[in-house]
Amino acid sequence: QEAQVGHIGPSWNVLTELLPARAETWRAACESRRALQIATVVLALIPILTGIITMLGVSDPLYAASGVPALPVLDSNLRFFGGLWFGLGLGLLWLVPRIESEGVLYRVVWAGIFLGGIGRLLSMIMVGLPPLPFVGFTALELIGAPLFVYWQHRVAVAGRG
């Protein structure tokens, strides 16, 4: 047994010797949980930052550069959806510390993102392709959302195990 200065409790080696299979499963779950938390924080920054920008309405640099007309209904809707998008990003950040135990809310947030991807896909079919980054966002929303829900489920199950 190795002693660790300033460490309370048994060393990792002692745990793996006593309960090798259980300890390995627990370690893998912790690593997967941490990776999910990091990925969620990184992805939460997208709606936070773009939500703030979209709350500029038709003055948002993306829309201003495209020559979008300053129609009150369009500006109002852009600002509203920018606020929702910003709030969704904050909600994802709020979930991060308890990511394994907030499965229902995690799924609801990702379901909203998935439905947004459906809306983008309909727009591509009915109106045409947006700039290339938005095609990538659509792929993340439609493919990534189910994968993130599955990943969170695996982390939750491993945490209970």
mmCIF file of C-alpha atoms in Angstrom:
data_model
loop_
_atom_site.group_PDB
_atom_site.id
_atom_site.type_symbol
_atom_site.label_atom_id
_atom_site.label_comp_id
_atom_site.label_asym_id
_atom_site.label_seq_id
_atom_site.Cartn_x
_atom_site.Cartn_y
_atom_site.Cartn_z
ATOM 1 C CA GLN A 1 0.000 0.000 0.000
ATOM 2 C CA GLU A 2 1.331 3.391 -0.899
ATOM 3 C CA ALA A 3 0.899 6.344 1.415
ATOM 4 C CA GLN A 4 -0.026 9.716 0.021
ATOM 5 C CA VAL A 5 0.927 12.862 1.886
ATOM 6 C CA GLY A 6 -2.037 15.107 2.522
ATOM 7 C CA HIS A 7 -4.505 12.510 1.229
ATOM 8 C CA ILE A 8 -7.330 11.311 3.419
ATOM 9 C CA GLY A 9 -8.465 7.773 2.846
ATOM 10 C CA PRO A 10 -7.068 4.866 0.869
ATOM 11 C CA SER A 11 -5.001 5.420 -2.225
ATOM 12 C CA TRP A 12 -6.374 4.647 -5.686
ATOM 13 C CA ASN A 13 -4.140 1.543 -5.846
ATOM 14 C CA VAL A 14 -5.653 0.129 -2.648
ATOM 15 C CA LEU A 15 -9.153 0.659 -4.051
ATOM 16 C CA THR A 16 -8.305 -1.046 -7.317
ATOM 17 C CA GLU A 17 -6.736 -3.999 -5.475
ATOM 18 C CA LEU A 18 -9.728 -4.457 -3.194
ATOM 19 C CA LEU A 19 -12.460 -3.936 -5.763
ATOM 20 C CA PRO A 20 -10.839 -3.995 -9.200
ATOM 21 C CA ALA A 21 -13.933 -4.348 -11.390
ATOM 22 C CA ARG A 22 -16.062 -2.015 -9.315
ATOM 23 C CA ALA A 23 -13.311 0.594 -9.030
ATOM 24 C CA GLU A 24 -12.633 0.506 -12.777
ATOM 25 C CA THR A 25 -16.327 0.964 -13.540
ATOM 26 C CA TRP A 26 -16.503 3.841 -11.060
ATOM 27 C CA ARG A 27 -13.391 5.477 -12.538
ATOM 28 C CA ALA A 28 -14.736 5.164 -16.085
ATOM 29 C CA ALA A 29 -18.049 6.670 -14.972
ATOM 30 C CA CYS A 30 -16.243 9.608 -13.357
ATOM 31 C CA GLU A 31 -14.177 10.199 -16.482
ATOM 32 C CA SER A 32 -17.266 10.028 -18.700
ATOM 33 C CA ARG A 33 -19.141 12.344 -16.320
ATOM 34 C CA ARG A 34 -16.316 14.888 -16.401
ATOM 35 C CA ALA A 35 -16.109 14.713 -20.210
ATOM 36 C CA LEU A 36 -19.892 15.219 -20.452
ATOM 37 C CA GLN A 37 -19.680 18.193 -18.097
ATOM 38 C CA ILE A 38 -16.887 19.787 -20.146
ATOM 39 C CA ALA A 39 -18.685 19.190 -23.442
ATOM 40 C CA THR A 40 -21.907 20.608 -21.991
ATOM 41 C CA VAL A 41 -20.149 23.768 -20.772
ATOM 42 C CA VAL A 42 -18.502 24.291 -24.165
ATOM 43 C CA LEU A 43 -21.788 23.759 -26.003
ATOM 44 C CA ALA A 44 -23.709 25.958 -23.522
ATOM 45 C CA LEU A 45 -21.458 28.859 -24.474
ATOM 46 C CA ILE A 46 -22.833 28.787 -28.032
ATOM 47 C CA PRO A 47 -26.433 29.712 -27.126
ATOM 48 C CA ILE A 48 -25.228 32.105 -24.433
ATOM 49 C CA LEU A 49 -23.011 34.101 -26.791
ATOM 50 C CA THR A 50 -25.228 33.882 -29.871
ATOM 51 C CA GLY A 51 -28.325 34.554 -27.763
ATOM 52 C CA ILE A 52 -26.821 37.827 -26.549
ATOM 53 C CA ILE A 53 -25.945 38.800 -30.132
ATOM 54 C CA THR A 54 -29.391 37.797 -31.440
ATOM 55 C CA MET A 55 -31.013 40.047 -28.829
ATOM 56 C CA LEU A 56 -29.685 42.886 -30.990
ATOM 57 C CA GLY A 57 -32.546 42.024 -33.354
ATOM 58 C CA VAL A 58 -32.059 43.029 -36.973
ATOM 59 C CA SER A 59 -28.966 44.975 -35.809
ATOM 60 C CA ASP A 60 -27.286 41.607 -35.137
ATOM 61 C CA PRO A 61 -24.191 41.678 -37.406
ATOM 62 C CA LEU A 62 -25.317 38.516 -39.214
ATOM 63 C CA TYR A 63 -28.686 39.991 -40.156
ATOM 64 C CA ALA A 64 -27.396 43.528 -40.722
ATOM 65 C CA ALA A 65 -24.772 42.230 -43.180
ATOM 66 C CA SER A 66 -27.470 40.249 -44.993
ATOM 67 C CA GLY A 67 -29.571 43.360 -45.524
ATOM 68 C CA VAL A 68 -32.511 42.026 -43.495
ATOM 69 C CA PRO A 69 -35.184 44.752 -43.361
ATOM 70 C CA ALA A 70 -35.886 46.381 -40.006
ATOM 71 C CA LEU A 71 -39.466 45.129 -39.721
ATOM 72 C CA PRO A 72 -40.836 45.469 -36.177
ATOM 73 C CA VAL A 73 -42.312 41.949 -36.118
ATOM 74 C CA LEU A 74 -39.040 40.410 -37.321
ATOM 75 C CA ASP A 75 -36.928 42.462 -34.909
ATOM 76 C CA SER A 76 -39.243 41.582 -32.015
ATOM 77 C CA ASN A 77 -39.166 37.859 -32.817
ATOM 78 C CA LEU A 78 -35.382 37.817 -33.228
ATOM 79 C CA ARG A 79 -34.902 39.500 -29.854
ATOM 80 C CA PHE A 80 -37.408 37.144 -28.215
ATOM 81 C CA PHE A 81 -35.775 34.019 -29.650
ATOM 82 C CA GLY A 82 -32.341 35.402 -28.770
ATOM 83 C CA GLY A 83 -33.512 35.688 -25.161
ATOM 84 C CA LEU A 84 -34.852 32.128 -25.199
ATOM 85 C CA TRP A 85 -31.604 30.858 -26.724
ATOM 86 C CA PHE A 86 -29.585 32.732 -24.087
ATOM 87 C CA GLY A 87 -31.759 31.267 -21.319
ATOM 88 C CA LEU A 88 -31.348 27.767 -22.726
ATOM 89 C CA GLY A 89 -27.564 28.168 -22.534
ATOM 90 C CA LEU A 90 -27.812 29.333 -18.931
ATOM 91 C CA GLY A 91 -30.038 26.325 -18.192
ATOM 92 C CA LEU A 92 -27.400 23.976 -19.587
ATOM 93 C CA LEU A 93 -24.753 25.593 -17.386
ATOM 94 C CA TRP A 94 -27.006 25.242 -14.347
ATOM 95 C CA LEU A 95 -27.283 21.485 -14.996
ATOM 96 C CA VAL A 96 -23.542 20.826 -15.181
ATOM 97 C CA PRO A 97 -22.761 20.234 -11.462
ATOM 98 C CA ARG A 98 -25.622 17.701 -11.171
ATOM 99 C CA ILE A 99 -25.502 16.401 -14.724
ATOM 100 C CA GLU A 100 -26.041 12.769 -13.740
ATOM 101 C CA SER A 101 -29.125 13.488 -11.617
ATOM 102 C CA GLU A 102 -30.906 16.057 -13.821
ATOM 103 C CA GLY A 103 -31.853 13.666 -16.619
ATOM 104 C CA VAL A 104 -35.369 14.928 -17.224
ATOM 105 C CA LEU A 105 -34.361 18.562 -17.552
ATOM 106 C CA TYR A 106 -31.298 17.616 -19.611
ATOM 107 C CA ARG A 107 -33.550 15.716 -22.036
ATOM 108 C CA VAL A 108 -36.049 18.589 -22.214
ATOM 109 C CA VAL A 109 -33.297 21.078 -23.099
ATOM 110 C CA TRP A 110 -31.861 18.783 -25.778
ATOM 111 C CA ALA A 111 -35.359 18.035 -27.099
ATOM 112 C CA GLY A 112 -35.810 21.779 -27.596
ATOM 113 C CA ILE A 113 -32.500 21.939 -29.440
ATOM 114 C CA PHE A 114 -33.527 18.958 -31.575
ATOM 115 C CA LEU A 115 -36.844 20.614 -32.456
ATOM 116 C CA GLY A 116 -34.945 23.776 -33.406
ATOM 117 C CA GLY A 117 -32.904 21.614 -35.760
ATOM 118 C CA ILE A 118 -36.134 20.302 -37.288
ATOM 119 C CA GLY A 119 -37.129 23.940 -37.897
ATOM 120 C CA ARG A 120 -33.793 24.661 -39.576
ATOM 121 C CA LEU A 121 -34.153 21.528 -41.730
ATOM 122 C CA LEU A 122 -37.635 22.621 -42.820
ATOM 123 C CA SER A 123 -36.215 26.020 -43.730
ATOM 124 C CA MET A 124 -33.494 24.376 -45.823
ATOM 125 C CA ILE A 125 -36.097 22.311 -47.664
ATOM 126 C CA MET A 126 -38.622 25.111 -48.162
ATOM 127 C CA VAL A 127 -36.438 28.219 -48.555
ATOM 128 C CA GLY A 128 -32.877 27.089 -49.314
ATOM 129 C CA LEU A 129 -29.530 26.493 -47.684
ATOM 130 C CA PRO A 130 -28.260 29.015 -45.129
ATOM 131 C CA PRO A 131 -24.559 29.842 -44.771
ATOM 132 C CA LEU A 132 -22.426 26.735 -44.172
ATOM 133 C CA PRO A 133 -21.991 27.168 -40.372
ATOM 134 C CA PHE A 134 -25.773 26.935 -39.979
ATOM 135 C CA VAL A 135 -25.809 23.632 -41.838
ATOM 136 C CA GLY A 136 -23.275 22.430 -39.237
ATOM 137 C CA PHE A 137 -25.458 23.721 -36.412
ATOM 138 C CA THR A 138 -28.363 21.781 -37.887
ATOM 139 C CA ALA A 139 -26.315 18.589 -37.906
ATOM 140 C CA LEU A 140 -25.332 19.158 -34.266
ATOM 141 C CA GLU A 141 -28.962 19.772 -33.335
ATOM 142 C CA LEU A 142 -30.333 16.728 -35.151
ATOM 143 C CA ILE A 143 -27.519 14.236 -34.573
ATOM 144 C CA GLY A 144 -25.825 15.613 -31.474
ATOM 145 C CA ALA A 145 -28.974 16.045 -29.392
ATOM 146 C CA PRO A 146 -29.852 12.327 -29.283
ATOM 147 C CA LEU A 147 -26.196 11.439 -28.667
ATOM 148 C CA PHE A 148 -25.930 13.843 -25.735
ATOM 149 C CA VAL A 149 -29.152 12.493 -24.232
ATOM 150 C CA TYR A 150 -27.801 8.955 -24.538
ATOM 151 C CA TRP A 151 -24.440 9.977 -23.052
ATOM 152 C CA GLN A 152 -26.130 11.626 -20.066
ATOM 153 C CA HIS A 153 -28.267 8.502 -19.548
ATOM 154 C CA ARG A 154 -25.122 6.320 -19.507
ATOM 155 C CA VAL A 155 -23.458 8.638 -16.970
ATOM 156 C CA ALA A 156 -26.589 8.587 -14.779
ATOM 157 C CA VAL A 157 -26.826 4.778 -14.870
ATOM 158 C CA ALA A 158 -23.098 4.395 -14.103
ATOM 159 C CA GLY A 159 -23.422 6.841 -11.213
ATOM 160 C CA ARG A 160 -26.222 4.774 -9.669
ATOM 161 C CA GLY A 161 -24.399 1.493 -10.317
#
